[in-house]
Short mmCIF file of C-alpha atoms in Angstrom, two decimals:
data_model
loop_
_atom_site.label_atom_id
_atom_site.label_comp_id
_atom_site.label_asym_id
_atom_site.label_seq_id
_atom_site.Cartn_x
_atom_site.Cartn_y
_atom_site.Cartn_z
CA MET W 179 29.23 -114.51 -154.03
CA SER W 180 31.70 -117.38 -152.59
CA ALA W 181 34.08 -119.00 -155.08
CA ARG W 182 33.45 -121.78 -157.11
CA ALA W 183 33.39 -125.25 -155.55
CA ASP W 184 32.82 -128.74 -156.65
CA TRP W 185 32.28 -132.19 -154.62
CA PRO W 186 36.22 -132.84 -154.59
CA ASP W 187 36.51 -129.51 -153.01
CA LEU W 188 34.16 -130.22 -150.43
CA LEU W 189 35.50 -133.68 -149.66
CA ALA W 190 38.81 -132.10 -149.50
CA GLU W 191 37.89 -129.81 -146.71
CA LEU W 192 36.32 -132.73 -144.85
CA ASP W 193 39.65 -134.35 -145.30
CA ARG W 194 41.34 -131.50 -143.36
CA TRP W 195 38.89 -131.80 -140.55
CA ALA W 196 39.46 -135.42 -140.40
CA GLN W 197 43.25 -134.95 -140.43
CA ALA W 198 43.16 -132.50 -137.67
CA GLY W 199 41.04 -135.01 -135.23
CA ARG W 200 37.93 -132.74 -135.80
CA ARG W 201 34.38 -133.89 -136.11
CA ILE W 202 31.28 -132.18 -137.52
CA ALA W 203 28.03 -132.96 -136.16
CA PHE W 204 25.96 -132.87 -139.38
CA TRP W 205 21.98 -132.48 -138.87
CA LEU W 206 18.86 -131.97 -140.99
CA ARG W 207 15.93 -130.10 -140.24
CA ASP W 208 12.88 -130.25 -142.36
CA ASP W 209 10.08 -127.40 -142.01
CA ASP W 210 6.24 -127.14 -142.82
CA ALA W 211 5.43 -130.92 -142.20
CA VAL W 212 1.38 -131.14 -141.77
CA ALA W 213 0.22 -134.28 -143.68
CA PRO W 214 1.48 -137.34 -145.04
CA SER W 215 2.70 -137.08 -148.86
CA ASP W 216 4.93 -138.72 -151.63
CA GLN W 217 7.44 -136.08 -150.52
CA LEU W 218 7.43 -136.94 -147.16
CA ASP W 219 7.62 -140.77 -148.10
CA ARG W 220 10.71 -139.98 -150.21
CA LEU W 221 12.40 -137.92 -147.37
CA ALA W 222 11.71 -140.78 -144.76
CA ALA W 223 13.39 -143.58 -147.41
CA LEU W 224 16.16 -141.05 -147.63
CA THR W 225 16.87 -141.01 -143.82
CA GLU W 226 16.70 -144.86 -143.45
CA ARG W 227 19.03 -145.22 -146.44
CA PHE W 228 21.69 -142.98 -145.25
CA GLY W 229 20.85 -143.17 -141.44
CA ALA W 230 20.48 -139.54 -141.30
CA PRO W 231 18.06 -138.28 -138.62
CA VAL W 232 15.61 -135.06 -139.24
CA LEU W 233 14.36 -132.77 -137.18
CA LEU W 234 10.86 -132.36 -138.66
CA ALA W 235 9.34 -128.95 -137.99
CA THR W 236 5.58 -129.66 -137.96
CA ILE W 237 2.86 -126.83 -138.04
CA PRO W 238 0.82 -127.91 -134.90
CA LEU W 239 -2.77 -126.62 -135.70
CA LEU W 240 -2.49 -127.72 -139.50
CA ALA W 241 -1.18 -130.88 -138.70
CA GLU W 242 -3.22 -134.07 -139.55
CA GLU W 243 -3.77 -137.09 -137.30
CA ALA W 244 -2.80 -138.97 -140.53
CA LEU W 245 0.89 -137.53 -140.17
CA ALA W 246 1.27 -138.88 -136.46
CA ARG W 247 0.29 -142.47 -137.87
CA ARG W 248 2.81 -142.10 -140.84
CA LEU W 249 5.36 -141.26 -138.52
CA GLU W 250 4.97 -144.54 -136.45
CA ASN W 251 6.84 -145.92 -139.32
CA ALA W 252 9.40 -143.33 -139.64
CA PRO W 253 11.87 -143.60 -136.82
CA LEU W 254 14.46 -141.21 -137.99
CA LEU W 255 11.90 -138.48 -138.41
CA PHE W 256 11.52 -136.58 -135.23
CA PRO W 257 8.61 -134.10 -134.93
CA CYS W 258 8.90 -130.86 -133.20
CA GLN W 259 6.81 -127.41 -133.14
CA HIS W 260 6.99 -125.15 -135.98
CA GLY W 261 5.09 -122.01 -135.09
CA ILE W 262 1.19 -122.07 -134.46
CA ARG W 263 -0.58 -121.81 -137.68
CA HIS W 264 2.53 -120.66 -139.85
CA GLU W 265 0.24 -117.39 -140.18
CA ASN W 266 1.83 -113.88 -140.51
CA HIS W 267 1.13 -111.20 -138.17
CA ALA W 268 3.51 -108.28 -139.42
CA PRO W 269 2.07 -105.50 -141.26
CA ALA W 270 3.21 -104.76 -144.66
CA PRO W 271 6.06 -103.83 -145.59
CA GLN W 272 7.57 -105.63 -142.93
CA LYS W 273 9.17 -108.75 -143.33
CA LYS W 274 6.66 -111.94 -142.29
CA ALA W 275 6.41 -112.93 -138.95
CA GLU W 276 4.23 -115.29 -136.62
CA VAL W 277 5.86 -114.96 -133.42
CA GLY W 278 7.43 -111.43 -133.45
CA ALA W 279 6.60 -108.49 -131.50
CA HIS W 280 3.24 -107.48 -133.48
CA ARG W 281 1.30 -108.92 -130.66
CA SER W 282 1.45 -109.00 -126.90
CA ALA W 283 4.03 -111.63 -125.82
CA THR W 284 1.58 -112.95 -123.33
CA LEU W 285 -0.82 -113.84 -126.14
CA VAL W 286 1.76 -115.18 -128.52
CA LEU W 287 3.05 -117.30 -125.90
CA SER W 288 -0.39 -118.52 -125.01
CA ASP W 289 -0.72 -119.49 -128.84
CA ILE W 290 2.70 -121.50 -128.86
CA ALA W 291 1.71 -123.18 -125.72
CA GLN W 292 -1.70 -124.29 -127.56
CA GLY W 293 0.14 -125.44 -130.37
CA TRP W 294 2.77 -127.56 -128.06
CA GLN W 295 0.02 -129.12 -126.33
CA ARG W 296 -1.59 -130.12 -129.85
CA LEU W 297 1.69 -131.36 -130.71
CA ARG W 298 1.94 -133.58 -127.74
CA GLU W 299 -1.60 -134.84 -128.42
CA LEU W 300 -0.64 -135.92 -131.72
CA PHE W 301 2.97 -137.23 -131.19
CA GLY W 302 3.12 -138.18 -127.64
CA ALA W 303 6.74 -138.55 -126.01
CA ARG W 304 7.84 -138.34 -129.62
CA ALA W 305 7.23 -134.59 -129.64
CA LEU W 306 10.70 -132.68 -128.86
CA PRO W 307 10.56 -129.85 -127.02
CA VAL W 308 12.02 -127.75 -129.87
CA PHE W 309 10.51 -124.64 -131.29
CA VAL W 310 11.23 -123.55 -134.97
CA PRO W 311 9.47 -120.08 -135.71
CA PRO W 312 8.24 -119.83 -139.27
CA TRP W 313 10.41 -117.69 -141.58
CA ASN W 314 13.25 -118.12 -138.85
CA ARG W 315 11.92 -115.01 -137.09
CA ILE W 316 11.08 -114.88 -133.29
CA ASP W 317 11.04 -111.66 -130.95
CA PRO W 318 13.95 -112.36 -128.32
CA GLY W 319 11.87 -111.68 -125.33
CA ILE W 320 9.29 -114.48 -126.64
CA ALA W 321 12.24 -116.67 -127.22
CA ALA W 322 13.80 -116.44 -124.06
CA ALA W 323 10.68 -117.35 -122.31
CA LEU W 324 10.06 -120.48 -124.36
CA PRO W 325 11.50 -122.81 -121.49
CA GLU W 326 8.68 -121.54 -119.35
CA ILE W 327 6.04 -123.27 -121.14
CA GLY W 328 8.21 -126.36 -121.88
CA LEU W 329 10.23 -125.92 -124.90
CA ALA W 330 13.86 -126.37 -124.10
CA GLY W 331 15.09 -125.89 -127.54
CA LEU W 332 15.06 -123.29 -130.44
CA SER W 333 16.14 -123.36 -134.08
CA CYS W 334 16.34 -120.59 -136.48
CA PHE W 335 18.59 -119.84 -139.30
CA ARG W 336 22.44 -119.54 -139.40
CA LYS W 337 23.31 -116.04 -137.69
CA PHE W 338 20.20 -115.75 -135.27
CA SER W 339 21.38 -114.89 -131.62
CA LEU W 340 19.66 -114.66 -128.39
CA GLY W 341 22.14 -112.43 -126.84
CA ALA W 342 21.58 -112.76 -123.24
CA PRO W 343 22.11 -115.74 -121.20
CA GLY W 344 19.72 -117.98 -120.38
CA GLY W 345 16.51 -119.19 -122.65
CA PRO W 346 16.29 -122.26 -124.64
CA VAL W 347 19.31 -124.08 -126.10
CA LEU W 348 19.88 -122.34 -129.74
CA VAL W 349 20.85 -124.57 -132.59
CA ASN W 350 20.54 -122.99 -136.09
CA SER W 351 20.37 -124.42 -139.45
CA ASP W 352 23.23 -123.21 -141.95
CA LEU W 353 22.45 -123.74 -145.51
CA ASP W 354 18.76 -123.29 -147.23
CA LEU W 355 18.46 -125.78 -150.52
CA ILE W 356 15.93 -123.51 -151.90
CA ASP W 357 16.10 -120.27 -153.84
CA TRP W 358 12.60 -118.80 -152.44
CA HIS W 359 13.15 -115.45 -154.20
CA GLY W 360 14.08 -116.63 -157.64
CA GLY W 361 10.99 -119.04 -157.97
CA ARG W 362 10.91 -121.28 -155.32
CA VAL W 363 13.27 -123.79 -157.12
CA GLY W 364 16.24 -125.85 -156.03
CA ARG W 365 19.67 -123.94 -155.82
CA SER W 366 22.42 -125.22 -158.12
CA ALA W 367 24.98 -127.68 -156.83
CA GLU W 368 27.80 -125.38 -157.53
CA ASP W 369 25.91 -122.50 -155.32
CA LEU W 370 25.33 -124.83 -152.31
CA LEU W 371 28.74 -126.25 -152.61
CA ALA W 372 30.52 -123.13 -152.69
CA GLU W 373 28.64 -121.55 -149.82
CA MET W 374 28.82 -124.81 -147.62
CA LEU W 375 32.51 -124.91 -148.19
CA ALA W 376 32.98 -121.35 -147.30
CA LEU W 377 31.22 -122.07 -144.02
CA LEU W 378 33.47 -124.87 -143.11
CA VAL W 379 36.55 -123.30 -144.12
CA GLN W 380 35.46 -120.41 -141.63
CA ARG W 381 34.51 -122.66 -138.80
CA ARG W 382 37.92 -124.73 -139.35
CA THR W 383 40.19 -121.60 -139.16
CA GLN W 384 38.27 -119.43 -136.66
CA THR W 385 37.31 -122.06 -134.21
CA GLU W 386 38.80 -125.14 -132.19
CA GLY W 387 37.34 -128.49 -131.53
CA GLY W 388 34.30 -129.84 -133.36
CA ALA W 389 31.46 -128.22 -134.89
CA GLN W 390 27.77 -128.40 -136.01
CA PHE W 391 26.36 -128.16 -139.61
CA GLY W 392 22.53 -127.94 -140.18
CA LEU W 393 20.79 -128.43 -143.41
CA LEU W 394 17.49 -126.67 -144.07
CA LEU W 395 15.01 -128.68 -145.97
CA HIS W 396 11.23 -128.16 -147.08
CA HIS W 397 10.19 -131.59 -148.59
CA ARG W 398 6.90 -130.25 -149.80
CA ASP W 399 8.91 -127.61 -152.01
CA HIS W 400 11.50 -129.94 -153.39
CA ASP W 401 11.81 -130.19 -156.99
CA ALA W 402 14.21 -132.64 -158.80
CA THR W 403 17.37 -130.34 -158.43
CA THR W 404 16.89 -130.15 -154.66
CA TRP W 405 16.28 -134.05 -154.28
CA ALA W 406 19.33 -134.79 -156.35
CA PHE W 407 21.80 -132.54 -154.45
CA LEU W 408 20.23 -133.99 -151.04
CA GLU W 409 20.65 -137.51 -151.79
CA ASN W 410 24.38 -136.85 -153.45
CA LEU W 411 25.39 -135.10 -150.37
CA LEU W 412 24.25 -137.56 -147.99
CA ALA W 413 25.81 -140.42 -150.23
CA ARG W 414 29.21 -138.53 -150.36
CA ILE W 415 29.47 -137.41 -146.81
CA GLY W 416 27.69 -140.13 -145.11
CA GLY W 417 30.75 -142.36 -144.38
CA HIS W 418 33.60 -139.79 -144.09
CA ALA W 419 35.63 -139.63 -141.01
CA ALA W 420 34.74 -136.06 -140.10
CA ILE W 421 31.08 -136.71 -140.42
CA ASP W 422 28.65 -137.66 -137.54
CA PHE W 423 24.88 -137.78 -138.30
CA VAL W 424 23.25 -136.48 -135.14
CA ARG W 425 19.67 -137.10 -133.85
CA PRO W 426 18.08 -134.16 -132.50
CA PRO W 427 17.78 -134.89 -128.75
CA ALA W 428 21.59 -135.29 -128.67
CA LEU W 429 21.98 -131.98 -130.72
CA PHE W 430 19.63 -129.82 -128.46
CA ALA W 431 21.08 -131.70 -125.15
CA LEU W 432 17.67 -133.33 -124.48
CA PRO W 433 16.64 -135.52 -121.74
CA VAL W 434 17.94 -139.23 -122.50
CA ASP W 435 14.19 -140.54 -121.88
CA LEU W 436 13.15 -138.45 -125.05
CA GLU W 437 15.60 -140.29 -127.14
CA HIS W 438 14.36 -143.35 -125.98
CA ALA W 439 10.63 -142.53 -126.62
CA SER W 440 11.97 -142.01 -130.26
CA GLY W 441 13.78 -145.40 -130.18
CA GLY W 442 17.39 -144.89 -131.11
CA ALA W 443 20.80 -144.15 -130.04
CA MET W 444 21.96 -140.55 -129.37
CA VAL W 445 24.26 -140.21 -132.28
CA ALA W 446 24.95 -142.24 -135.44
CA GLY W 447 28.58 -142.39 -134.63
CA SER W 448 30.74 -140.81 -132.11
CA ILE W 449 30.69 -136.94 -131.79
CA GLY W 450 34.23 -136.98 -130.22
CA ALA W 451 35.05 -133.16 -128.99
CA PHE W 452 31.76 -131.82 -130.35
CA SER W 453 29.54 -129.60 -127.89
CA VAL W 454 26.60 -127.72 -128.80
CA PRO W 455 27.33 -124.01 -128.45
CA ARG W 456 24.24 -122.12 -126.63
CA ARG W 457 24.91 -118.69 -127.99
CA PRO W 458 26.20 -118.18 -131.60
CA SER W 459 28.00 -114.56 -131.70
CA ASP W 460 26.99 -113.76 -134.95
CA PRO W 461 24.20 -110.96 -135.61
CA PRO W 462 20.72 -112.09 -136.36
CA ALA W 463 19.91 -112.87 -140.01
CA GLU W 464 16.44 -113.68 -141.58
CA ASP W 465 15.18 -116.26 -143.90
CA ALA W 466 13.37 -115.79 -147.22
CA THR W 467 9.91 -114.72 -146.85
CA ARG W 468 7.34 -117.28 -148.42
CA ASP W 469 3.95 -118.57 -147.80
CA VAL W 470 3.14 -122.04 -146.69
CA PRO W 471 0.43 -124.01 -148.86
CA GLN W 472 -2.36 -125.47 -147.13
CA PRO W 473 -2.26 -129.14 -145.89
CA HIS W 474 -1.84 -131.51 -148.56
CA ARG W 475 -4.50 -134.40 -148.44
CA ARG W 476 -3.93 -137.69 -149.91
#
């Protein structure tokens, strides 16, 4: 358990980054998008209010055409591919996985390619070629082959590593706002701040230059506690000298024409010395297992 922390502690740590002339590329990833909803509207409103772009991980074979229409008026929500159908193929008691080693790699990659085609049909040039595996789990061999089917980027959770050189650009999320094992409820601000502070201190003291930090969201599962923390965090750090809210195309070093298709500049601010690491050195880590509800229809 990390030491106790509060908002002044986080802001003091950000001051240390700024005083050292270092910047943090802060980004948001939201998983399990399938359809318009009041929750999605609330997320879109927050992105506009604070200028904080979101990588919107969308389940391609569950996604509705209405979602594509909704995103036409949400320029800071950037759709990418979240698995295929968000189905578990791992036998009990193994942890859930849709794109693990439980089926042949050829079959899995064929299914991923089908999902990627569907995503492009829905969103056109706005669909970012980034893959987010359900439950943040993917077989390393499958992950390495993603660029062969047009997916240049990969995002899992904090300590996931591909290992060997090559493969997609890997940019992991770092902080999950929801306690999946404790009732699918929002984690307390105290716990989240303590964890975030510990990660930032570690990166400041053990690395040089800039860094990136990713917040993991699930708008369909947010309760009042989760929304309150997210809004409070964005309000407090958005104008800080150490923070840049980064658009996903820049984060994954995607071609500029993809950014133009999404209608905006690469970064909300200057990244400075920041560069995206392709290979985190940490060993693999796994996200909490959870099921995804069926599409919400309005």
